[in-house]
Coordinates of C-alpha atoms in Angstrom, one line a residue:
Chain A
M1 CA -6.7 -16.4 -22.8
R2 CA -8.6 -14.5 -25.6
I3 CA -6.2 -13.4 -28.1
I4 CA -8.1 -10.3 -30.1
F5 CA -7.2 -10.2 -33.5
K6 CA -6.9 -6.6 -35.0
T7 CA -7.8 -6.3 -38.4
R8 CA -8.3 -2.3 -38.5
Y9 CA -6.6 0.2 -37.0
D10 CA -9.6 1.6 -35.6
Q11 CA -9.6 -1.6 -33.3
D12 CA -7.1 0.2 -31.0
I13 CA -9.0 3.1 -30.0
N14 CA -12.5 0.9 -29.5
L15 CA -14.3 1.8 -26.3
A16 CA -15.1 -2.1 -26.1
P17 CA -12.1 -4.1 -27.3
H18 CA -14.6 -7.4 -27.6
G19 CA -17.6 -8.8 -26.6
G20 CA -16.8 -9.9 -23.4
V21 CA -16.4 -6.2 -22.1
V22 CA -19.9 -5.5 -23.8
F23 CA -21.5 -8.4 -22.1
W24 CA -20.6 -7.5 -18.8
Y25 CA -21.1 -3.7 -18.8
S26 CA -24.6 -4.7 -20.3
L27 CA -25.0 -6.6 -17.4
L28 CA -23.5 -4.0 -14.8
A29 CA -25.9 -1.2 -16.2
I30 CA -29.4 -3.4 -16.0
A31 CA -28.0 -4.3 -12.1
L32 CA -27.6 -0.7 -12.0
V33 CA -31.3 0.3 -13.3
A34 CA -33.1 -2.5 -11.4
A35 CA -31.1 -1.9 -7.8
P36 CA -33.6 0.8 -6.6
L37 CA -36.7 -1.5 -7.4
I38 CA -35.0 -4.1 -5.0
V39 CA -32.9 -2.3 -2.5
A40 CA -33.9 -0.4 0.6
P41 CA -34.0 3.4 0.3
F42 CA -31.1 4.1 2.7
Y43 CA -28.9 2.1 0.4
V44 CA -29.9 3.6 -2.8
G45 CA -29.1 6.9 -1.1
E46 CA -25.9 5.5 -0.2
V47 CA -25.2 4.5 -3.7
S48 CA -25.7 8.0 -5.1
F49 CA -23.5 9.1 -2.8
L50 CA -21.1 6.8 -4.5
F51 CA -21.8 7.9 -8.0
I52 CA -21.1 11.7 -6.7
W53 CA -18.1 10.7 -4.9
S54 CA -16.9 8.9 -8.3
L55 CA -18.0 12.1 -10.4
A56 CA -15.6 14.4 -8.1
G57 CA -13.2 11.4 -8.4
L58 CA -13.2 11.0 -12.1
S59 CA -12.7 14.9 -12.3
L60 CA -9.2 14.6 -10.3
M61 CA -8.5 11.5 -12.3
V62 CA -8.6 13.4 -15.4
L63 CA -6.1 15.9 -14.1
T64 CA -4.0 14.0 -11.7
G65 CA -4.1 10.4 -13.7
Y66 CA -3.9 11.6 -17.2
A67 CA -2.6 14.8 -17.6
G68 CA -0.2 14.4 -14.2
L69 CA -0.9 17.6 -12.6
I70 CA -1.3 17.5 -8.8
S71 CA -4.0 19.5 -7.5
I72 CA -4.2 19.7 -3.6
G73 CA -7.1 22.2 -3.9
H74 CA -9.7 20.1 -6.1
A75 CA -12.3 21.0 -3.0
A76 CA -12.3 24.8 -4.0
F77 CA -14.1 23.7 -7.4
I78 CA -16.3 21.2 -6.1
G79 CA -17.5 24.4 -3.4
I80 CA -17.9 26.6 -6.2
G81 CA -19.8 24.3 -8.1
A82 CA -22.3 23.5 -5.5
Y83 CA -22.6 27.3 -4.3
V84 CA -23.1 28.7 -7.8
H85 CA -26.0 25.8 -8.5
T86 CA -27.5 26.7 -5.1
Y87 CA -27.6 30.2 -6.0
L88 CA -28.8 29.4 -9.9
I89 CA -31.6 27.2 -8.3
R90 CA -32.4 29.4 -5.4
R91 CA -33.0 32.3 -8.0
G92 CA -35.6 29.6 -10.0
V93 CA -33.3 29.0 -13.2
P94 CA -34.2 25.4 -14.0
F95 CA -31.9 22.5 -12.6
A96 CA -29.9 22.0 -16.1
P97 CA -28.9 25.4 -17.0
S98 CA -28.2 25.8 -13.5
L99 CA -26.0 22.8 -13.6
L100 CA -24.2 23.6 -16.4
L101 CA -23.6 27.0 -15.4
A102 CA -22.3 25.7 -12.0
G103 CA -19.7 23.6 -13.8
L104 CA -18.9 26.6 -16.1
A105 CA -18.4 28.9 -12.8
A106 CA -16.0 26.3 -11.6
T107 CA -14.3 25.9 -15.3
V108 CA -13.6 29.7 -15.1
A109 CA -11.9 29.2 -11.8
G110 CA -10.3 26.4 -13.1
V111 CA -8.3 28.2 -16.2
V112 CA -7.6 31.3 -13.7
I113 CA -5.7 29.0 -11.3
A114 CA -4.3 27.2 -14.3
V115 CA -3.1 30.4 -16.0
P116 CA -0.2 30.6 -13.6
A117 CA -0.1 27.0 -13.3
I118 CA 1.1 26.8 -16.6
R119 CA 4.7 28.0 -16.1
M120 CA 4.8 25.8 -12.8
R121 CA 5.6 22.1 -12.5
G122 CA 4.5 19.2 -10.0
L123 CA 5.2 20.7 -6.7
Y124 CA 5.1 24.4 -7.5
L125 CA 1.6 23.7 -8.8
A126 CA 0.3 21.5 -6.2
I127 CA 1.1 24.4 -3.4
A128 CA -0.7 26.8 -5.8
T129 CA -3.8 25.0 -5.9
L130 CA -3.4 24.3 -2.0
A131 CA -3.2 28.3 -1.6
F132 CA -6.0 28.7 -4.4
S133 CA -8.4 26.6 -2.1
A134 CA -7.0 28.4 0.8
I135 CA -8.2 31.9 -0.6
A136 CA -11.7 30.2 -2.0
Q137 CA -12.4 28.9 1.4
E138 CA -12.2 32.4 2.8
V139 CA -14.3 33.4 0.1
F140 CA -17.1 31.1 1.2
V141 CA -16.7 32.6 4.6
R142 CA -17.1 36.3 3.5
W143 CA -19.4 36.2 0.5
E144 CA -22.3 36.0 2.4
V145 CA -25.0 37.3 -0.1
L146 CA -23.9 34.0 -2.4
T147 CA -23.0 31.5 0.3
G148 CA -24.7 32.6 3.2
G149 CA -21.9 33.0 5.2
S150 CA -20.6 30.2 7.8
R151 CA -24.6 30.1 9.0
G152 CA -24.7 28.3 5.6
V153 CA -27.5 28.1 3.0
A154 CA -29.9 25.5 2.6
V155 CA -30.5 23.6 -0.9
P156 CA -34.1 22.9 -2.7
K157 CA -34.6 19.5 -4.5
P158 CA -34.0 19.4 -7.8
Q159 CA -36.8 20.3 -10.1
F160 CA -38.0 19.1 -13.7
F161 CA -40.5 20.7 -15.5
G162 CA -42.2 21.9 -12.4
R163 CA -42.0 18.1 -10.9
T164 CA -40.2 18.3 -7.7
I165 CA -37.7 15.1 -7.3
E166 CA -38.6 14.4 -3.9
S167 CA -37.8 10.5 -3.4
E168 CA -33.6 8.9 -3.2
T169 CA -34.4 6.4 -6.4
G170 CA -35.4 9.9 -8.2
F171 CA -32.1 11.3 -7.3
Y172 CA -30.4 7.9 -8.0
Y173 CA -31.3 7.7 -11.7
L174 CA -30.3 11.7 -11.8
C175 CA -26.9 10.9 -10.4
L176 CA -26.4 7.5 -12.3
S177 CA -27.2 9.0 -15.9
I178 CA -25.4 12.5 -15.3
L179 CA -22.4 10.2 -14.2
V180 CA -22.7 7.7 -17.0
V181 CA -22.6 10.6 -19.4
C182 CA -19.6 12.0 -17.7
I183 CA -17.3 8.7 -18.0
L184 CA -18.7 8.4 -21.8
G185 CA -17.7 11.9 -22.3
V186 CA -14.2 11.4 -20.4
L187 CA -13.5 7.8 -22.1
N188 CA -13.9 9.4 -25.3
L189 CA -11.8 12.5 -24.8
L190 CA -9.1 10.0 -23.7
R191 CA -9.0 8.2 -27.0
A192 CA -9.2 11.4 -28.9
P193 CA -5.8 13.2 -29.5
T194 CA -6.7 15.6 -26.6
G195 CA -6.2 12.5 -24.2
R196 CA -3.4 11.4 -26.0
A197 CA -1.3 14.7 -25.7
W198 CA -2.6 14.7 -21.7
I199 CA -1.0 11.2 -21.1
A200 CA 2.0 12.2 -23.3
L201 CA 2.9 15.2 -21.2
R202 CA 2.1 13.1 -18.1
D203 CA 4.8 10.7 -19.2
S204 CA 7.3 13.5 -20.0
E205 CA 6.9 17.1 -20.9
I206 CA 10.1 17.4 -22.7
A207 CA 9.2 14.2 -25.4
A208 CA 5.6 15.5 -25.5
Q209 CA 7.0 18.8 -26.5
S210 CA 9.2 17.4 -29.2
M211 CA 6.3 15.6 -30.8
G212 CA 4.6 18.8 -31.0
V213 CA 2.3 18.5 -28.2
Y214 CA 1.5 22.5 -27.1
L215 CA 2.0 22.2 -23.4
A216 CA 0.6 25.1 -22.2
G217 CA -2.4 24.8 -24.0
Y218 CA -3.4 21.2 -22.9
K219 CA -2.8 22.0 -19.5
V220 CA -5.0 24.7 -19.3
L221 CA -7.4 22.1 -21.0
A222 CA -6.7 19.6 -18.5
F223 CA -7.6 22.1 -15.5
A224 CA -10.4 23.2 -17.0
F225 CA -12.3 20.2 -18.1
S226 CA -11.4 18.7 -14.2
A227 CA -13.0 21.7 -13.2
F228 CA -16.0 21.6 -15.2
L229 CA -16.7 17.7 -13.8
A230 CA -15.7 19.0 -10.2
G231 CA -18.4 22.0 -10.5
I232 CA -21.0 19.3 -11.7
A233 CA -20.0 17.1 -9.0
G234 CA -20.7 19.8 -6.5
G235 CA -23.9 20.5 -7.8
L236 CA -25.3 17.3 -7.2
F237 CA -23.4 17.3 -3.7
A238 CA -25.7 20.4 -2.7
H239 CA -28.6 18.3 -3.2
K240 CA -27.4 15.2 -1.4
V241 CA -26.5 17.2 1.7
G242 CA -29.3 19.5 1.5
Y243 CA -27.3 22.2 3.4
L244 CA -24.0 24.1 2.6
T245 CA -21.4 25.3 4.7
P246 CA -17.8 26.5 4.1
D247 CA -16.5 24.0 6.2
I248 CA -17.5 21.0 4.1
F249 CA -14.8 22.1 1.6
T250 CA -11.8 22.3 3.6
P251 CA -8.2 20.6 2.4
I252 CA -9.6 17.8 4.2
L253 CA -11.9 17.1 1.4
S254 CA -9.4 17.8 -1.3
I255 CA -7.0 15.1 0.3
Q256 CA -9.8 12.7 0.8
L257 CA -10.5 13.3 -3.2
L258 CA -6.8 12.6 -3.9
M259 CA -6.7 9.5 -1.5
L260 CA -9.6 8.0 -3.5
V261 CA -7.4 8.6 -6.7
M262 CA -4.5 7.0 -5.2
V263 CA -6.1 3.6 -3.7
G264 CA -8.7 3.6 -6.5
G265 CA -5.3 3.3 -8.8
I266 CA -3.9 6.2 -10.5
G267 CA -4.6 6.5 -14.5
S268 CA -7.9 4.4 -14.7
I269 CA -11.3 5.2 -14.9
H270 CA -12.0 2.1 -13.1
G271 CA -9.6 3.7 -10.3
A272 CA -12.1 6.4 -9.9
I273 CA -14.9 4.1 -9.3
F274 CA -13.1 1.8 -7.2
G275 CA -11.8 4.4 -5.0
A276 CA -15.1 6.0 -4.5
I277 CA -16.4 2.7 -3.4
F278 CA -13.5 2.4 -0.8
L279 CA -14.2 5.8 0.6
V280 CA -17.9 5.0 0.8
L281 CA -17.2 1.8 2.4
L282 CA -14.4 2.5 4.5
P283 CA -16.3 4.2 7.6
T284 CA -18.4 1.7 8.0
V285 CA -16.0 -0.6 7.9
I286 CA -14.2 1.2 10.5
A287 CA -17.5 1.1 12.5
L288 CA -17.5 -2.4 12.2
L289 CA -13.8 -3.0 13.4
R290 CA -14.3 -0.8 16.7
D291 CA -16.2 -3.7 18.0
Y292 CA -13.7 -6.1 18.1
L293 CA -10.9 -3.7 19.0
P294 CA -9.6 -3.1 22.9
A295 CA -11.6 -0.3 23.9
A296 CA -8.8 1.7 24.9
I297 CA -8.3 1.8 20.9
A298 CA -11.9 1.7 19.9
Q299 CA -12.8 4.5 22.0
Q300 CA -10.2 6.9 20.0
P301 CA -12.3 9.7 17.6
A302 CA -8.6 9.8 15.9
L303 CA -8.7 5.9 14.6
E304 CA -10.5 7.1 11.5
P305 CA -7.8 9.4 10.4
G306 CA -5.1 7.2 11.3
I307 CA -6.5 3.9 9.7
Y308 CA -6.8 6.3 6.3
G309 CA -3.5 7.5 6.8
L310 CA -2.1 3.9 7.2
I311 CA -3.8 2.7 4.3
L312 CA -2.3 5.5 2.1
V313 CA 1.2 5.0 3.2
F314 CA 0.8 1.4 2.4
V315 CA -0.7 1.6 -1.2
V316 CA 1.8 4.0 -2.1
L317 CA 4.5 1.9 -0.7
L318 CA 3.2 -1.7 -1.8
E319 CA 0.4 -1.2 -4.7
P320 CA 1.0 1.7 -6.3
Q321 CA -1.6 1.0 -9.1
G322 CA -3.9 0.6 -6.4
L323 CA -7.5 -1.1 -6.5
N324 CA -7.4 -1.2 -10.2
G325 CA -3.9 -2.9 -10.2
L326 CA -4.9 -5.3 -7.9
W327 CA -8.0 -5.9 -10.1
R328 CA -6.2 -6.4 -13.0
K329 CA -3.6 -9.2 -11.2
I330 CA -6.4 -11.0 -10.2
K331 CA -8.1 -11.0 -13.8
F332 CA -4.6 -12.1 -15.3
F333 CA -4.1 -14.7 -13.0
F334 CA -7.6 -16.2 -13.8
S335 CA -6.9 -15.2 -18.0
Q336 CA -3.5 -17.3 -17.5
F337 CA -4.8 -19.5 -15.1
P338 CA -1.9 -22.4 -15.1
M339 CA 0.5 -20.8 -16.4
Y340 CA 0.6 -17.5 -14.1
K341 CA 4.4 -16.2 -12.8
S342 CA 4.2 -13.7 -10.2
A343 CA 7.4 -12.3 -11.5
T344 CA 4.9 -10.8 -14.2
F345 CA 4.4 -7.6 -11.8
K346 CA 7.2 -7.8 -10.1
R347 CA 8.4 -4.2 -9.7
Q348 CA 11.3 -2.8 -11.3
K349 CA 14.0 -1.5 -9.3
T350 CA 13.9 2.4 -9.6
Y351 CA 16.9 5.1 -9.0
M352 CA 16.6 8.6 -8.0
R353 CA 15.4 10.6 -11.0
T354 CA 16.0 14.3 -10.9
E355 CA 13.7 17.0 -11.7
R356 CA 16.4 19.5 -11.2
L357 CA 19.1 21.0 -13.6
Q358 CA 22.5 19.6 -13.4
Chain B
M1 CA 4.9 54.1 15.2
A2 CA 5.3 51.8 18.2
E3 CA 2.5 49.7 17.2
F4 CA 4.4 49.1 13.9
L5 CA 7.5 48.5 15.5
Q6 CA 5.6 46.1 18.0
L7 CA 4.3 44.4 14.8
L8 CA 7.7 44.2 13.3
I9 CA 9.6 42.8 16.0
N10 CA 6.1 40.0 16.4
G11 CA 6.3 39.4 12.6
L12 CA 10.2 38.8 12.6
A13 CA 9.6 36.1 15.4
V14 CA 6.9 34.3 13.9
G15 CA 8.3 34.4 10.6
C16 CA 11.7 32.7 12.1
I17 CA 9.4 30.0 13.1
Y18 CA 8.0 29.7 9.8
G19 CA 11.3 30.1 8.1
L20 CA 12.7 27.2 10.3
V21 CA 10.0 24.9 9.3
A22 CA 10.7 25.8 5.7
L23 CA 14.5 25.0 6.3
G24 CA 13.7 21.7 7.0
F25 CA 11.6 21.4 3.9
V26 CA 14.2 22.2 2.1
L27 CA 16.9 20.4 3.5
I28 CA 15.0 17.4 2.9
Y29 CA 13.9 18.4 -0.9
K30 CA 17.3 19.2 -1.5
A31 CA 19.1 15.6 -0.8
G32 CA 16.6 13.6 -2.0
E33 CA 14.0 15.3 -4.1
V34 CA 11.0 14.5 -1.8
V35 CA 8.4 16.8 -0.7
N36 CA 7.9 16.2 2.8
F37 CA 4.3 17.4 3.5
A38 CA 4.8 15.6 7.0
Q39 CA 7.0 18.6 8.4
G40 CA 4.5 20.0 10.1
E41 CA 3.6 17.0 12.1
L42 CA 7.5 16.9 12.6
V43 CA 7.0 19.8 14.6
M44 CA 4.2 19.3 16.3
L45 CA 5.6 15.9 17.5
G46 CA 8.6 17.8 18.4
A47 CA 6.8 19.7 20.8
F48 CA 4.7 16.9 22.3
A49 CA 8.2 15.3 22.6
A50 CA 9.8 18.2 24.5
F51 CA 6.3 18.2 26.4
T52 CA 6.3 14.9 27.5
F53 CA 10.3 14.9 28.8
V54 CA 9.8 18.6 30.6
V55 CA 6.3 18.4 32.0
Q56 CA 5.3 14.9 32.1
F57 CA 8.9 13.8 33.4
G58 CA 9.4 16.6 35.2
L59 CA 13.3 17.0 33.9
N60 CA 15.3 20.5 33.5
Y61 CA 13.7 22.7 30.7
W62 CA 17.3 22.1 28.6
V63 CA 17.7 18.6 29.2
G64 CA 14.5 17.9 28.0
L65 CA 15.1 19.9 25.1
V66 CA 18.4 18.2 24.2
L67 CA 16.5 14.7 24.7
A68 CA 13.5 15.9 22.6
M69 CA 15.8 16.6 19.8
A70 CA 17.7 13.4 20.2
A71 CA 14.4 11.1 20.0
M72 CA 13.1 13.4 17.2
A73 CA 16.9 12.9 15.3
V74 CA 16.0 9.0 15.7
F75 CA 12.4 9.2 14.5
G76 CA 13.5 11.0 11.6
G77 CA 16.4 8.9 10.5
L78 CA 13.9 5.9 11.1
L79 CA 11.1 7.4 8.9
D80 CA 13.5 7.5 6.1
M81 CA 15.3 4.3 6.3
V82 CA 12.1 2.2 7.0
V83 CA 9.6 4.1 5.1
V84 CA 10.6 6.8 2.8
R85 CA 13.6 5.3 1.1
R86 CA 11.4 2.7 -0.6
I87 CA 9.9 5.1 -2.9
V88 CA 13.1 6.5 -4.4
G89 CA 12.4 6.9 -8.1
Q90 CA 8.9 6.6 -8.3
P91 CA 7.0 9.8 -9.6
Q92 CA 6.5 12.8 -7.6
F93 CA 3.0 12.3 -6.9
S94 CA 3.7 9.2 -4.9
T95 CA 6.1 10.9 -2.6
V96 CA 3.2 13.9 -2.1
M97 CA 0.7 11.2 -1.0
L98 CA 3.2 8.9 0.9
T99 CA 4.2 11.9 3.1
I100 CA 0.4 13.4 3.3
G101 CA -0.5 9.7 4.3
I102 CA 2.4 9.6 7.3
G103 CA 1.5 13.1 8.2
V104 CA -2.2 12.0 8.8
V105 CA -1.1 8.7 10.8
M106 CA 1.8 11.1 12.9
R107 CA -1.2 13.8 13.6
S108 CA -4.0 10.5 14.9
G109 CA -1.0 8.8 16.8
A110 CA -0.1 11.9 18.6
A111 CA -4.0 12.4 19.4
M112 CA -4.2 8.7 20.8
V113 CA -1.2 9.1 22.8
W114 CA -1.1 12.8 24.2
G115 CA -4.7 13.1 23.8
P116 CA -6.8 15.9 21.8
E117 CA -6.2 18.6 25.0
T118 CA -4.8 21.8 24.4
R119 CA -0.9 21.4 26.6
S120 CA 1.5 24.8 27.5
L121 CA 5.1 24.6 27.5
P122 CA 6.5 26.7 30.2
T123 CA 9.7 27.8 29.2
P124 CA 12.3 29.6 31.4
F125 CA 11.7 33.0 29.7
D126 CA 7.8 33.1 29.8
A127 CA 7.0 36.5 32.2
T128 CA 10.0 38.8 31.3
T129 CA 9.6 42.2 29.4
F130 CA 11.2 44.3 28.2
H131 CA 10.1 48.4 27.3
F132 CA 12.1 50.2 25.1
G133 CA 10.0 53.6 24.4
G134 CA 6.6 52.3 24.0
V135 CA 7.7 48.9 22.5
V136 CA 7.0 45.9 24.6
L137 CA 9.3 43.3 23.9
S138 CA 8.8 39.4 25.0
A139 CA 12.1 37.7 26.0
V140 CA 10.1 34.7 24.1
Y141 CA 10.3 36.6 20.7
L142 CA 13.6 37.9 21.6
A143 CA 14.9 34.4 22.4
I144 CA 13.1 33.1 19.0
L145 CA 15.1 35.8 16.9
A146 CA 18.4 34.8 19.0
T147 CA 17.9 31.1 18.6
T148 CA 17.2 31.5 14.9
V149 CA 20.3 33.8 14.2
L150 CA 22.5 30.9 16.1
L151 CA 20.8 27.8 14.3
G152 CA 21.4 29.5 11.1
L153 CA 25.3 30.2 11.9
L154 CA 25.7 26.5 13.2
L155 CA 24.1 25.1 10.1
F156 CA 26.2 27.3 8.0
C157 CA 29.3 26.0 10.0
F158 CA 28.0 22.4 9.8
F159 CA 27.7 22.4 6.0
R160 CA 30.8 24.2 5.7
F161 CA 33.4 22.8 7.8
T162 CA 32.5 19.3 8.8
R163 CA 32.7 15.8 6.8
M164 CA 28.9 15.1 7.1
G165 CA 27.9 18.6 6.2
V166 CA 30.1 18.2 2.9
A167 CA 28.9 15.1 2.3
M168 CA 24.9 16.1 2.5
Q169 CA 25.8 18.7 -0.1
A170 CA 27.5 16.5 -2.4
A171 CA 24.9 14.2 -2.0
S172 CA 22.4 16.8 -2.7
Q173 CA 24.1 18.4 -5.9
N174 CA 24.7 15.0 -7.6
Q175 CA 24.0 11.3 -6.1
L176 CA 25.7 9.3 -8.5
A177 CA 28.6 11.5 -8.3
A178 CA 28.7 11.4 -4.6
Y179 CA 28.2 7.6 -4.6
C180 CA 31.4 7.6 -7.0
M181 CA 33.5 9.6 -4.6
G182 CA 32.8 6.9 -1.7
I183 CA 30.0 8.9 0.1
P184 CA 27.6 6.2 1.6
V185 CA 24.5 8.4 0.2
K186 CA 21.6 6.4 1.9
R187 CA 23.3 7.3 5.2
V188 CA 23.4 10.4 4.5
L189 CA 19.9 10.9 3.4
S190 CA 18.9 9.6 6.6
G191 CA 21.5 12.0 8.5
V192 CA 19.6 14.9 6.3
W193 CA 15.9 13.7 7.8
A194 CA 17.8 13.5 11.4
L195 CA 19.0 17.0 11.0
S196 CA 15.7 18.1 9.9
A197 CA 13.6 16.6 12.4
V198 CA 16.0 18.3 14.9
V199 CA 15.3 21.6 13.1
A200 CA 11.5 20.8 13.3
T201 CA 11.9 19.9 16.8
I202 CA 13.6 23.3 17.8
A203 CA 10.7 25.3 15.7
G204 CA 7.9 23.5 17.8
V205 CA 9.5 24.1 20.9
M206 CA 9.8 28.1 19.9
L207 CA 6.2 28.1 19.1
A208 CA 4.8 26.2 21.9
P209 CA 4.7 29.3 24.4
I210 CA 3.2 31.3 21.2
S211 CA 0.3 29.1 20.3
L212 CA 0.2 26.5 22.8
V213 CA 0.9 22.8 22.1
D214 CA -1.8 20.5 20.3
T215 CA -2.6 18.4 17.5
N216 CA -3.3 21.0 15.5
L217 CA 0.1 22.8 15.5
G218 CA 1.2 20.7 12.4
A219 CA -1.2 23.5 10.4
V220 CA 2.4 25.8 10.4
G221 CA 3.7 23.2 8.0
L222 CA 1.4 24.7 5.1
K223 CA 2.7 28.4 6.0
A224 CA 5.6 27.2 6.0
F225 CA 5.2 25.2 2.9
A226 CA 4.3 28.7 1.2
A227 CA 7.0 30.4 2.5
A228 CA 9.8 27.8 1.1
V229 CA 8.1 27.8 -2.2
I230 CA 8.0 31.9 -2.0
G231 CA 12.0 31.6 -0.9
G232 CA 12.6 29.1 -4.0
F233 CA 12.2 25.9 -3.2
G234 CA 15.9 24.6 -3.6
S235 CA 17.5 27.5 -1.4
V236 CA 18.2 27.5 2.1
P237 CA 18.7 31.0 2.8
G238 CA 15.5 31.8 0.8
A239 CA 13.5 29.5 2.6
V240 CA 14.4 31.8 5.7
L241 CA 13.7 34.9 3.8
G242 CA 10.6 33.6 2.6
G243 CA 9.5 32.6 5.9
I244 CA 10.0 35.9 7.6
L245 CA 8.3 38.0 4.8
L246 CA 5.3 35.4 5.4
G247 CA 5.5 36.2 9.1
L248 CA 5.8 39.8 9.0
I249 CA 2.6 39.6 6.2
D250 CA 0.7 37.6 8.5
L251 CA 0.9 40.1 11.4
F252 CA 0.3 43.3 9.1
S253 CA -2.4 42.5 7.2
G254 CA -3.9 41.0 10.4
V255 CA -3.9 44.7 11.4
Y256 CA -3.9 46.9 8.9
L257 CA -6.2 45.0 6.0
P258 CA -9.9 44.1 6.4
Q259 CA -10.9 41.0 8.2
G260 CA -10.8 38.0 6.7
F261 CA -7.4 39.0 4.9
K262 CA -5.1 37.4 7.8
D263 CA -5.6 34.1 6.8
T264 CA -5.5 34.8 3.2
A265 CA -3.2 37.5 2.3
G266 CA -0.1 35.0 2.6
Y267 CA -1.4 32.8 -0.1
I268 CA -2.5 35.8 -2.1
V269 CA 1.1 36.9 -2.0
L270 CA 2.5 33.2 -2.6
L271 CA 0.7 32.8 -6.1
A272 CA 1.7 36.7 -6.9
V273 CA 5.0 35.7 -6.4
L274 CA 4.5 32.3 -8.2
V275 CA 2.9 34.4 -11.3
V276 CA 5.5 36.8 -11.3
C277 CA 8.8 34.6 -10.8
P278 CA 7.6 31.0 -10.8
Q279 CA 10.7 29.7 -9.6
G280 CA 10.4 31.8 -6.1
L281 CA 12.3 34.6 -5.4
F282 CA 15.8 33.2 -4.8
G283 CA 15.2 30.0 -6.7
A284 CA 17.8 28.7 -9.0
V285 CA 16.0 25.7 -10.7
G286 CA 15.7 25.6 -14.2
R287 CA 14.4 23.7 -16.9
K288 CA 15.6 19.8 -17.2
K289 CA 17.9 19.4 -20.0
V290 CA 17.9 16.2 -22.4

């Protein structure tokens, strides 16, 4: 068991609370940098997909997990990022400014949807984002100059100073570095007053307002920041898939992202990564599983969404903290080893809480 | 003019269906503050249940309808008892994710049981049409309008005059107070789910002649959701009126507005309504007080 002796107030918000964290993350960093040298190119490509999912999950995690605002339309932000980035890069804009502009375009969309959202709460907000994504998808189909309509548009390979990144390995390092920068940015934002205000308004709007948190401003900020990250994820995603069509950015993508956040563990950066690993691995696992199931079930095309839905239901019912909660329990078990009590994580009995005026 | 009237009637009929599905949402939301994203899938299952009894078992249309409603009532009640009841008191995000998950499971379950093909459910009024000065009225649409009015009256009487209806109202106004007055709140909530599933079944059966029966029937849930929000989520008449408004918008925008607005006009109106009055047109939900 480790006891952290705090001698300065700053220690409360240190990114790494103790040396062990630094050690393990350094090890992870070395492994990630060295991985493409050892692993086959196919898996390198899959892992860069994982990084993009993580980035998209991170953006929804900030909005839903930390600011407590539900978005069922995140696919729209990713789509805007992807299309703007593709359009700019086809017009010869260099990679980095193009990606930033894509993020900013998504940010503008985020602010546009957030301004009505200031006055709405949970449910109304969710449906407003859903409506927004339905409209955005129709715009993707109709605005042919920008998006190529339903025929789609090809995405060129990313270029740096005239050199094209052709290999999977180059793209892997590109995604990895952007993801790391974004995670560090989010971590820093979350330990700053902004992040604390988000968490406060997530836990209780009334209490947050009483403490002087400007609700409307922080909600718009959460939307803007989340949309920016989603736009960047969209730009990278465009390169990864190579060809954009409007039917990529359906509500199904939004729901997959929500599932990523929920299964990974709401309200944790680890959760976004765990959720992305889960989403990338699950289709493979299901494909393997099909061999062991009776033919009548294994041949069903509806098997995969069914398993997704079942997992979602069981996570909500049994482990609301998701994979991250599971990971923390395992860690706790080993750190407390002979003294572990299962009652530590026993869930409290909950009662109906009303959102309504009585 | 004739075209206008025609669209008006058809829009009213489609809107009535949206309104009925929205009614199911609102019943569940008022009772337990659970936002049921699986309502569209309940509609789909209801239509498939009717299809099973009427076409596959070859029963009389009305007998099959009643059996389907009974089966769906049991299903809705069980859904609440076995699954939804466990997350009482969890944050709203959990309920949203849970019902989305349930919806996905129901949809793929239906695809496994009934297959992905599109089916049609024959009704007793299929071929009949009436002509009134250039306006062609299909019996199906008239039946939809009549059923909605009838169902509205029945529900009104149910909530006003029966013990169960009054208990449901009490439980949805204040659970604790209802519990103290000796109302079995848990059982009443399951009853609300059963009732909502029955309403969804009726909506599904009415939708079947218009849009055929397949696993995508659940998409009507999204429209109905928008309808419920336009009407103000806590209001039963608001939900039906919101549905009718949305149905009219859907049909008129498909004809009079440029291409592409058919699927989005409803959502644009929804956003506009939310911007102008964030609690919906008929919502009475204020800010929570401490």
